mmCIF file of C-alpha atoms in Angstrom:
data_model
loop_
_atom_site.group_PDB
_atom_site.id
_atom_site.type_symbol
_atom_site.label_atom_id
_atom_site.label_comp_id
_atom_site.label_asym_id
_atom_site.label_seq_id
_atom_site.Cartn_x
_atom_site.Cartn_y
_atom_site.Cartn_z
ATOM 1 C CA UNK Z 1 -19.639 -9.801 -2.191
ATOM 2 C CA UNK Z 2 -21.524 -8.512 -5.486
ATOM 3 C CA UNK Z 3 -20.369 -6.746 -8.322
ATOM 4 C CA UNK Z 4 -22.282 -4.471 -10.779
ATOM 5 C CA UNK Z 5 -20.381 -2.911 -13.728
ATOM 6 C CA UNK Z 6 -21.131 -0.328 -16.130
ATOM 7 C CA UNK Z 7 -19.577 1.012 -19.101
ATOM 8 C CA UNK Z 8 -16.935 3.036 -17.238
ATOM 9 C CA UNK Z 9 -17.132 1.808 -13.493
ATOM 10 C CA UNK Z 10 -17.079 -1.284 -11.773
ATOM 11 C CA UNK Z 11 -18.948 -1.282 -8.089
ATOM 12 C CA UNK Z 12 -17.957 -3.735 -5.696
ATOM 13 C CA UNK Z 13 -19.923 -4.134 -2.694
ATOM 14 C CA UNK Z 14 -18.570 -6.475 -0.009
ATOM 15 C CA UNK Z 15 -20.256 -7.928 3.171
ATOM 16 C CA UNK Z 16 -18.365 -8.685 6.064
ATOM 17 C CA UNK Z 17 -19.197 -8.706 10.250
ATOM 18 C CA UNK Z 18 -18.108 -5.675 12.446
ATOM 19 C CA UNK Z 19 -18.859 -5.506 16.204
ATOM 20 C CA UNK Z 20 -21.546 -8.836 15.406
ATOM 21 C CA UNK Z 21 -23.507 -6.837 12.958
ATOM 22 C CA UNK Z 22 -23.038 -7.033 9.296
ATOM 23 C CA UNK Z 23 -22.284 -4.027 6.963
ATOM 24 C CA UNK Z 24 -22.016 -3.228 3.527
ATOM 25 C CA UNK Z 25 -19.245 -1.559 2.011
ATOM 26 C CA UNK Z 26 -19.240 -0.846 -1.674
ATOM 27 C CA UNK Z 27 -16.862 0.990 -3.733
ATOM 28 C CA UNK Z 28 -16.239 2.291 -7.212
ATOM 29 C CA UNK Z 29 -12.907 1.668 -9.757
ATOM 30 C CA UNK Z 30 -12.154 2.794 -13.375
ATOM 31 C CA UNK Z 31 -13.184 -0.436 -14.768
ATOM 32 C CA UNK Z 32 -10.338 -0.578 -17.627
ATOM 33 C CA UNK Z 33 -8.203 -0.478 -15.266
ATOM 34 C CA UNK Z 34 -9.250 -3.037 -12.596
ATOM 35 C CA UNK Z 35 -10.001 -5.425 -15.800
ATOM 36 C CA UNK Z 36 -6.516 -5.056 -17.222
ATOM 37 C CA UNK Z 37 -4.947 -8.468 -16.323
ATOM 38 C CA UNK Z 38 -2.041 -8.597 -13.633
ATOM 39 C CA UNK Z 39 -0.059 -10.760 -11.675
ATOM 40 C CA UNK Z 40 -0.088 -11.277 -8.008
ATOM 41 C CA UNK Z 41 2.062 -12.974 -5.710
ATOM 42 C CA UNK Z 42 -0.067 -14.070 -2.102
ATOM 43 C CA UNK Z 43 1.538 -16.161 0.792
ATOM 44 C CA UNK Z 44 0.009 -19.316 0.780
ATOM 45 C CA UNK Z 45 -1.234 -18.639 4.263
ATOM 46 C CA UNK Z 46 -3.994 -16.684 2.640
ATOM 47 C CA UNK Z 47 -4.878 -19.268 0.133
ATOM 48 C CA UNK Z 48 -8.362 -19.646 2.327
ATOM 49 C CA UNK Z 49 -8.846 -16.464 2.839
ATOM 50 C CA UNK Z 50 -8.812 -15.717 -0.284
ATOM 51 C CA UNK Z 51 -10.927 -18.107 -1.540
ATOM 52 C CA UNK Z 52 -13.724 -17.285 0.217
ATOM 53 C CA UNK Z 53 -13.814 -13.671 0.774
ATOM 54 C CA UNK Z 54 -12.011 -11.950 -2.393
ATOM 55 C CA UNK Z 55 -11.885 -14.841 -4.771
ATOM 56 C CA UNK Z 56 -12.358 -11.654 -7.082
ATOM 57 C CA UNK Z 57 -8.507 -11.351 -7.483
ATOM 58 C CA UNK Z 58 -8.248 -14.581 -9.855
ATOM 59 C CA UNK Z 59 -10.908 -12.961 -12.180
ATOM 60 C CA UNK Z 60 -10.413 -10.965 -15.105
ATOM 61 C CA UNK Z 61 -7.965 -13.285 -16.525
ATOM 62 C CA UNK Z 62 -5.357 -12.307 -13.251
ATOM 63 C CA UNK Z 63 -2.566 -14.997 -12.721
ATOM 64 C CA UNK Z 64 -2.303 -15.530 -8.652
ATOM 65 C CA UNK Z 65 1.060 -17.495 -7.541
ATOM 66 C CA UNK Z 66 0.694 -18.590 -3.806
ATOM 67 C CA UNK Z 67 3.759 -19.346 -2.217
ATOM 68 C CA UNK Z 68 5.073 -20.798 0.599
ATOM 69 C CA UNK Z 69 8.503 -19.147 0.593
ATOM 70 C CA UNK Z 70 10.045 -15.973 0.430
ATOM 71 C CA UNK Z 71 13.151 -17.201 -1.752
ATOM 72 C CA UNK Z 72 10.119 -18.780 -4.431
ATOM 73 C CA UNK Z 73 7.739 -14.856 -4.244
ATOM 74 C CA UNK Z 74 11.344 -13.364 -5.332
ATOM 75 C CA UNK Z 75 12.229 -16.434 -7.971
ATOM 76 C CA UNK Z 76 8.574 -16.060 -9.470
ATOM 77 C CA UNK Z 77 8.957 -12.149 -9.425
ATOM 78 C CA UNK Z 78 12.008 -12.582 -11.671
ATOM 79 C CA UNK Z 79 10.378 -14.448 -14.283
ATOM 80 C CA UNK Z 80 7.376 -13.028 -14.535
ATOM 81 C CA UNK Z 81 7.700 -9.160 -12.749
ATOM 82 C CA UNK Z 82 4.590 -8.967 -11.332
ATOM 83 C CA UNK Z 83 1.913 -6.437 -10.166
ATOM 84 C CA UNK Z 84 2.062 -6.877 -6.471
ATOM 85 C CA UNK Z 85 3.029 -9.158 -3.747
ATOM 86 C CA UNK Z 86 1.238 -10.027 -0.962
ATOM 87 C CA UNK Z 87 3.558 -11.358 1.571
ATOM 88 C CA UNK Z 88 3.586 -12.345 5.116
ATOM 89 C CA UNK Z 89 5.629 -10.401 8.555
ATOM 90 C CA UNK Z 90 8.237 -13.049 8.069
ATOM 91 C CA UNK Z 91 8.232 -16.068 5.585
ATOM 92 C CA UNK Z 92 9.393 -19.149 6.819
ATOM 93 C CA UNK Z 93 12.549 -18.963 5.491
ATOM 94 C CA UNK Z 94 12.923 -14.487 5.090
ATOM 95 C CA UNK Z 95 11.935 -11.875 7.540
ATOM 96 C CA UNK Z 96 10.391 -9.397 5.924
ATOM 97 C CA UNK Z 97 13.191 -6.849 6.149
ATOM 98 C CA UNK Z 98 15.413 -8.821 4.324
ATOM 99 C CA UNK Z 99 12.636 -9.882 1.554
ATOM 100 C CA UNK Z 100 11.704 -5.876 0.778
ATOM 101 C CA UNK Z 101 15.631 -4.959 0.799
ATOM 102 C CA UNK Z 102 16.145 -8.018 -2.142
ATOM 103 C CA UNK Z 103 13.240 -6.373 -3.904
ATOM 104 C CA UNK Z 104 13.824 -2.932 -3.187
ATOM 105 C CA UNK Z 105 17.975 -2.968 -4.071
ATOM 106 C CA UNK Z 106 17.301 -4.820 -7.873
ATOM 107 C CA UNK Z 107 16.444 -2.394 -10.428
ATOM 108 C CA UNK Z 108 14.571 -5.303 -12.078
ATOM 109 C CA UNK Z 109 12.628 -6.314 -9.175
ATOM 110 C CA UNK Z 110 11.609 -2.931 -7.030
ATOM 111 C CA UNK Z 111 8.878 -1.391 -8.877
ATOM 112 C CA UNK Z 112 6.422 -3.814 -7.719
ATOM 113 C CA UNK Z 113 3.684 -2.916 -5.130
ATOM 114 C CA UNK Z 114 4.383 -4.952 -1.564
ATOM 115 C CA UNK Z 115 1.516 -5.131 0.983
ATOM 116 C CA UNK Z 116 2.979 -6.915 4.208
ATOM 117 C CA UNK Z 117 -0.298 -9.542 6.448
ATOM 118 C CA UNK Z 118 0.907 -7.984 10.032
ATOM 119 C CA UNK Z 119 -0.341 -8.874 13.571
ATOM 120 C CA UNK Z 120 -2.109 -5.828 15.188
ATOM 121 C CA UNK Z 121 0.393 -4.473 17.543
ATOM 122 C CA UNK Z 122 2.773 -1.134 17.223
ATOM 123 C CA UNK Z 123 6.268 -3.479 16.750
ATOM 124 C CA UNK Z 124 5.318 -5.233 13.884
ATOM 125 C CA UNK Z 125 3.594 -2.200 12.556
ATOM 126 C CA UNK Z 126 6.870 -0.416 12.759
ATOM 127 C CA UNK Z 127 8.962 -3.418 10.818
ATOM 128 C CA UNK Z 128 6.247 -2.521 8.130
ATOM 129 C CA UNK Z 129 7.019 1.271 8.433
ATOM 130 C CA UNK Z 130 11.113 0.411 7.801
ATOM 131 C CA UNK Z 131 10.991 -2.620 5.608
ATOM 132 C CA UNK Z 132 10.395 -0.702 2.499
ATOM 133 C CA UNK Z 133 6.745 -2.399 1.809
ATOM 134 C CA UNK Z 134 4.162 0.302 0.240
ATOM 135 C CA UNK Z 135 1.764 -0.766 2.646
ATOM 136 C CA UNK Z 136 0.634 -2.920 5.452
ATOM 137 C CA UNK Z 137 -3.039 -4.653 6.465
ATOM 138 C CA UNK Z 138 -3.244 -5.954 10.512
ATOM 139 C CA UNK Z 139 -4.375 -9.608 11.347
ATOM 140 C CA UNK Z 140 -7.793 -10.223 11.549
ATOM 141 C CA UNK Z 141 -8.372 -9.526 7.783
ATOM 142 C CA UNK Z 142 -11.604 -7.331 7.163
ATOM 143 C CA UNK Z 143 -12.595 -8.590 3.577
ATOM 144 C CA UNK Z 144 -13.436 -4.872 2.536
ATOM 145 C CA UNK Z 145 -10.717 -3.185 3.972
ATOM 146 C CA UNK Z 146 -8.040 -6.327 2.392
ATOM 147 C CA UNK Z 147 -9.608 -5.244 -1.529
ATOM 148 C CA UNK Z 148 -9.323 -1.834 -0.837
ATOM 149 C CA UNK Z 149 -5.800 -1.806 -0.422
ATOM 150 C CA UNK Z 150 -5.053 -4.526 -3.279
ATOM 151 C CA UNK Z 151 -7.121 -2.845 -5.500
ATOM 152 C CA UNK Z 152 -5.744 0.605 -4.897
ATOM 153 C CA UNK Z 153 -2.012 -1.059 -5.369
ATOM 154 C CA UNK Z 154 -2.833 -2.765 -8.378
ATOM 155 C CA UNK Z 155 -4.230 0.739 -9.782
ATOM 156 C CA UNK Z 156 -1.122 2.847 -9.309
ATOM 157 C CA UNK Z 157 -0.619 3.979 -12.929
ATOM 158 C CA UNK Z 158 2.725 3.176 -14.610
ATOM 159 C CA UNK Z 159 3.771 3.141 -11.226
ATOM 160 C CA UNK Z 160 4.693 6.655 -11.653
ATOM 161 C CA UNK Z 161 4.114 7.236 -7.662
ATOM 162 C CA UNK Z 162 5.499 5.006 -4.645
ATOM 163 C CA UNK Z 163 3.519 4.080 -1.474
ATOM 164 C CA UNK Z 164 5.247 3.830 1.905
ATOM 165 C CA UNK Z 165 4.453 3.645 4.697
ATOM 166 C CA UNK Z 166 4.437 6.833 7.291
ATOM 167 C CA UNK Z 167 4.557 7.334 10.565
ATOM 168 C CA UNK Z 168 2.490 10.217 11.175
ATOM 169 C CA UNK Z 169 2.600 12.556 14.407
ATOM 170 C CA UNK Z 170 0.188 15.541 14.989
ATOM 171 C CA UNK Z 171 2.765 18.750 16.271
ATOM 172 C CA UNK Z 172 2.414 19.897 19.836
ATOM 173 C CA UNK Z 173 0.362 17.288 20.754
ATOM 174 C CA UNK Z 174 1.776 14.794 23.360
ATOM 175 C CA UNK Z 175 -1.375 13.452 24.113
ATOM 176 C CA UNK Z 176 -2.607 12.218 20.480
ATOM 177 C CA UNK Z 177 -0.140 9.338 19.459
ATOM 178 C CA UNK Z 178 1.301 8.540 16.669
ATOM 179 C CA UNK Z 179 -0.569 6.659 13.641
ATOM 180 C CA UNK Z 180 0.261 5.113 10.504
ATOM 181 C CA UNK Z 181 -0.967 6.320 6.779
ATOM 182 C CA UNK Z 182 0.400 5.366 3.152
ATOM 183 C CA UNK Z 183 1.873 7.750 0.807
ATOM 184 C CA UNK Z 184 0.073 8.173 -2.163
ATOM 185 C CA UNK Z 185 2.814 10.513 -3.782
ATOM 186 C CA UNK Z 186 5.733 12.256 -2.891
ATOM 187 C CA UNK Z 187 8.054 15.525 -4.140
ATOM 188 C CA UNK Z 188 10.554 17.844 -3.100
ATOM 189 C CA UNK Z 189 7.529 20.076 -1.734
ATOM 190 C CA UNK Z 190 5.446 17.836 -0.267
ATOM 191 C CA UNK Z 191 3.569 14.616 0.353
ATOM 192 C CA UNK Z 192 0.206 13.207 -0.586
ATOM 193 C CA UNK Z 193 -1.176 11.125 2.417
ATOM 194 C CA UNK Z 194 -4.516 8.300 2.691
ATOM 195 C CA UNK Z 195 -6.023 7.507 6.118
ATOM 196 C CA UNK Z 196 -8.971 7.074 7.870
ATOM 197 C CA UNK Z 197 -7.908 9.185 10.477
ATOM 198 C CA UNK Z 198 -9.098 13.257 10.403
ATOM 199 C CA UNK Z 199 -7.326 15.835 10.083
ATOM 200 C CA UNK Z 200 -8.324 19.441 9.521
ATOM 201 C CA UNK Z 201 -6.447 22.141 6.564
ATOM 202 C CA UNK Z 202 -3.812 23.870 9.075
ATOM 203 C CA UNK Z 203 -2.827 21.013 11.049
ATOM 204 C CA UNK Z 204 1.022 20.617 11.555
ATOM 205 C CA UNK Z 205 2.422 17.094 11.675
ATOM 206 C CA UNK Z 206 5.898 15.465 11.284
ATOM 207 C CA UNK Z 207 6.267 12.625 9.042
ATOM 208 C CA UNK Z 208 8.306 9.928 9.210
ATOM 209 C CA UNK Z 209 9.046 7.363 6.684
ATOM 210 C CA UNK Z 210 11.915 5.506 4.631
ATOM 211 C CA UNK Z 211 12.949 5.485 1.137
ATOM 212 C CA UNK Z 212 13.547 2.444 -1.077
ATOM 213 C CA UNK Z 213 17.392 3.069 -0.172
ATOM 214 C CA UNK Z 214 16.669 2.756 3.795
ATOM 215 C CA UNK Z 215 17.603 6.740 3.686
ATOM 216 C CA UNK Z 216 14.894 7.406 6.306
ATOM 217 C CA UNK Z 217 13.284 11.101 6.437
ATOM 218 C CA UNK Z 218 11.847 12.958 8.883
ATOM 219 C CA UNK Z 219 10.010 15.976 7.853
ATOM 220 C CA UNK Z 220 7.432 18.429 8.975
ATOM 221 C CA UNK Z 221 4.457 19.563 6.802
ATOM 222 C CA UNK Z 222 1.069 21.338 7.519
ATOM 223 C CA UNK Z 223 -2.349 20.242 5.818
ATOM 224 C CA UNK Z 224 -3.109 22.040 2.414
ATOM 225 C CA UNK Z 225 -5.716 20.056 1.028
ATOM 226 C CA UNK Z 226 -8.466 17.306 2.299
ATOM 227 C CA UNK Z 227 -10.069 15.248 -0.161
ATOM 228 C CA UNK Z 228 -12.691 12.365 0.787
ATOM 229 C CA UNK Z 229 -12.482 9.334 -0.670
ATOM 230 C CA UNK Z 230 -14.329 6.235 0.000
ATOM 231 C CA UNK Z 231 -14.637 3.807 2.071
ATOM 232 C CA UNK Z 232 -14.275 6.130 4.895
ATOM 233 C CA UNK Z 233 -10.835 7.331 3.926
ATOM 234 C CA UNK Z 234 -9.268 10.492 2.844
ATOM 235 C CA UNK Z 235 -5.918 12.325 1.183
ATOM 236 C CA UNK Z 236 -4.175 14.896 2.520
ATOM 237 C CA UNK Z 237 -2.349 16.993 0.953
ATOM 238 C CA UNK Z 238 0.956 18.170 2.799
ATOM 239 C CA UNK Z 239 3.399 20.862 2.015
ATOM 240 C CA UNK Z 240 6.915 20.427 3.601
ATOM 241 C CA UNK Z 241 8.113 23.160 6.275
ATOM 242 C CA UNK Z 242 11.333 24.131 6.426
ATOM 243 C CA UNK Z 243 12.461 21.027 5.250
ATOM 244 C CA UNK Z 244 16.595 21.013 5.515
ATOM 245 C CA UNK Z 245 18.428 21.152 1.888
ATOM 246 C CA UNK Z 246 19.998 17.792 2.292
ATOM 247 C CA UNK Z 247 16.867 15.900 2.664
ATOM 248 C CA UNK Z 248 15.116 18.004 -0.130
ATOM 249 C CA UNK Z 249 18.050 16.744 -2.252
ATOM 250 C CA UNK Z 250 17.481 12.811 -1.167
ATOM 251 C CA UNK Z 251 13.791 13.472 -2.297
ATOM 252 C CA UNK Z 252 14.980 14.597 -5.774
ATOM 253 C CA UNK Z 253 16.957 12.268 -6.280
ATOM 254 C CA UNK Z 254 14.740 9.244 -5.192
ATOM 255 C CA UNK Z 255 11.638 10.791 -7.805
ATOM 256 C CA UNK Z 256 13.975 11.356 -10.233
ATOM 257 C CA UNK Z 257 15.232 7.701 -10.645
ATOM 258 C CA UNK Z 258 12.722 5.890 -9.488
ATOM 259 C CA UNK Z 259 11.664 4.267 -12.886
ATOM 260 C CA UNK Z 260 7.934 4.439 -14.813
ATOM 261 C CA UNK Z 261 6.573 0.606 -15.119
ATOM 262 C CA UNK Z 262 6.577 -0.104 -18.792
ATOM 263 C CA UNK Z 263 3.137 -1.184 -20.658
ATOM 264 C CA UNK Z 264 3.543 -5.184 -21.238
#
């Protein structure tokens, strides 16, 4: 991995082994923002990991706690309310489930960014989807695609948007299945989606996905707006169809108090 910065943008190019070849994927972040210093909570199982592939995360003056439990991510959360957590499926001692509902039912604790480490299969994928985390990576780690997502998390500003994970299904068609996606934004109207899967302006899909409160919503949108973004990923803008009053209302209500991070 390399880095190049300029005045305004920092470029991080990382190498990492796909199909026994080895590619390059670089990408480009508003540099005050990646260099403001934050705080990060990782499992301890990725202490290697880490360490050898993203050992970018502890520069930049960011304080990394590794932990080994879930009860000590939550006790070092309360003292120092950090940026993001980086937890495992189940912590020795809390399933996930439990973990994001402690988090996610403290006004203190819930505005934090949660990525859940996940095996690769559609079970686990859906704990993720229900938990409450704002966004999951499978087991084995790709390097590239593992600073993406922190990066992106650690860049939400003033946490004035959520992530969560959706469950995504393209309308009509029984033969595509399902796939998963992060939120990048939500409102009464609609829902601002990032995947590497494509989609087309026009295309109707039902989302599915839960709210901080385990109020889960199902709603169907069509594509507005497709936006590329890099590496090899893109946002979709949805507008809601028909969605019923009641949920519309749960929506509100959810943006309305879900509270702005204060600057430290």
């Amino acid at each position: 991995m390399y880095l190049h910065s300029g005045s305004d943008t920092l470029i991080i190019s990382v190498k990492h082994f796909l199909d026994g070849k080895e590619k390059t994927v670089s990408f480009a972040g508003d540099c005050h923002r990646i260099t403001t210093m934050k705080k990060i909570i990782i499992t301890d199982t990725l202490k290697d990991f880490v360490r050898q592939h993203v050992s970018l995360l502890a520069g930049y003056d960011n304080t990394v706690f590794y932990v080994k439990s879930g009860h000590e991510a939550l006790d070092i959360h309360r003292k120092e309310n950090v940026d993001l957590i980086i937890a495992a499926l189940d912590f020795s001692d809390l399933p996930c489930e439990q973990f994001c509902a402690t988090i996610r039912g403290d006004d203190m604790l819930k505005k934090v960014s949660i990525l859940i480490v996940c095996p690769d299969s559609l079970a686990d994928i859906e704990r993720c989807l229900t938990c409450g985390a704002s966004d999951y990576i499978t087991e084995p780690l790709a390097p590239a695609t593992f600073l993406w997502k922190v990066l992106q998390l650690l860049n939400i500003s003033e946490r004035t948007s959520y992530r969560v994970v959706v469950k995504v299904s393209l309308s009509g068609d029984v033969h595509d299945p399902p796939f998963f996606c992060t939120s990048q934004n939500i409102s009464a109207s609609g829902i601002l989606l990032e995947t590497d899967r494509v989609l087309k302006e026009g295309d109707r899909i039902s989302c599915s996905f839960f709210l901080p409160n385990s109020i889960r919503i199902h709603a169907d949108g069509v594509v507005v707006r497709v936006t590329d973004k890099e590496p090899g990923l893109k946002d979709y803008g949805v507008r809601f169809v028909d969605l019923p009053s009641s949920v519309s209302l749960q929506i509100v209500s959810f943006v309305e108090n879900w509270p702005r991070r204060k600057t430290r």
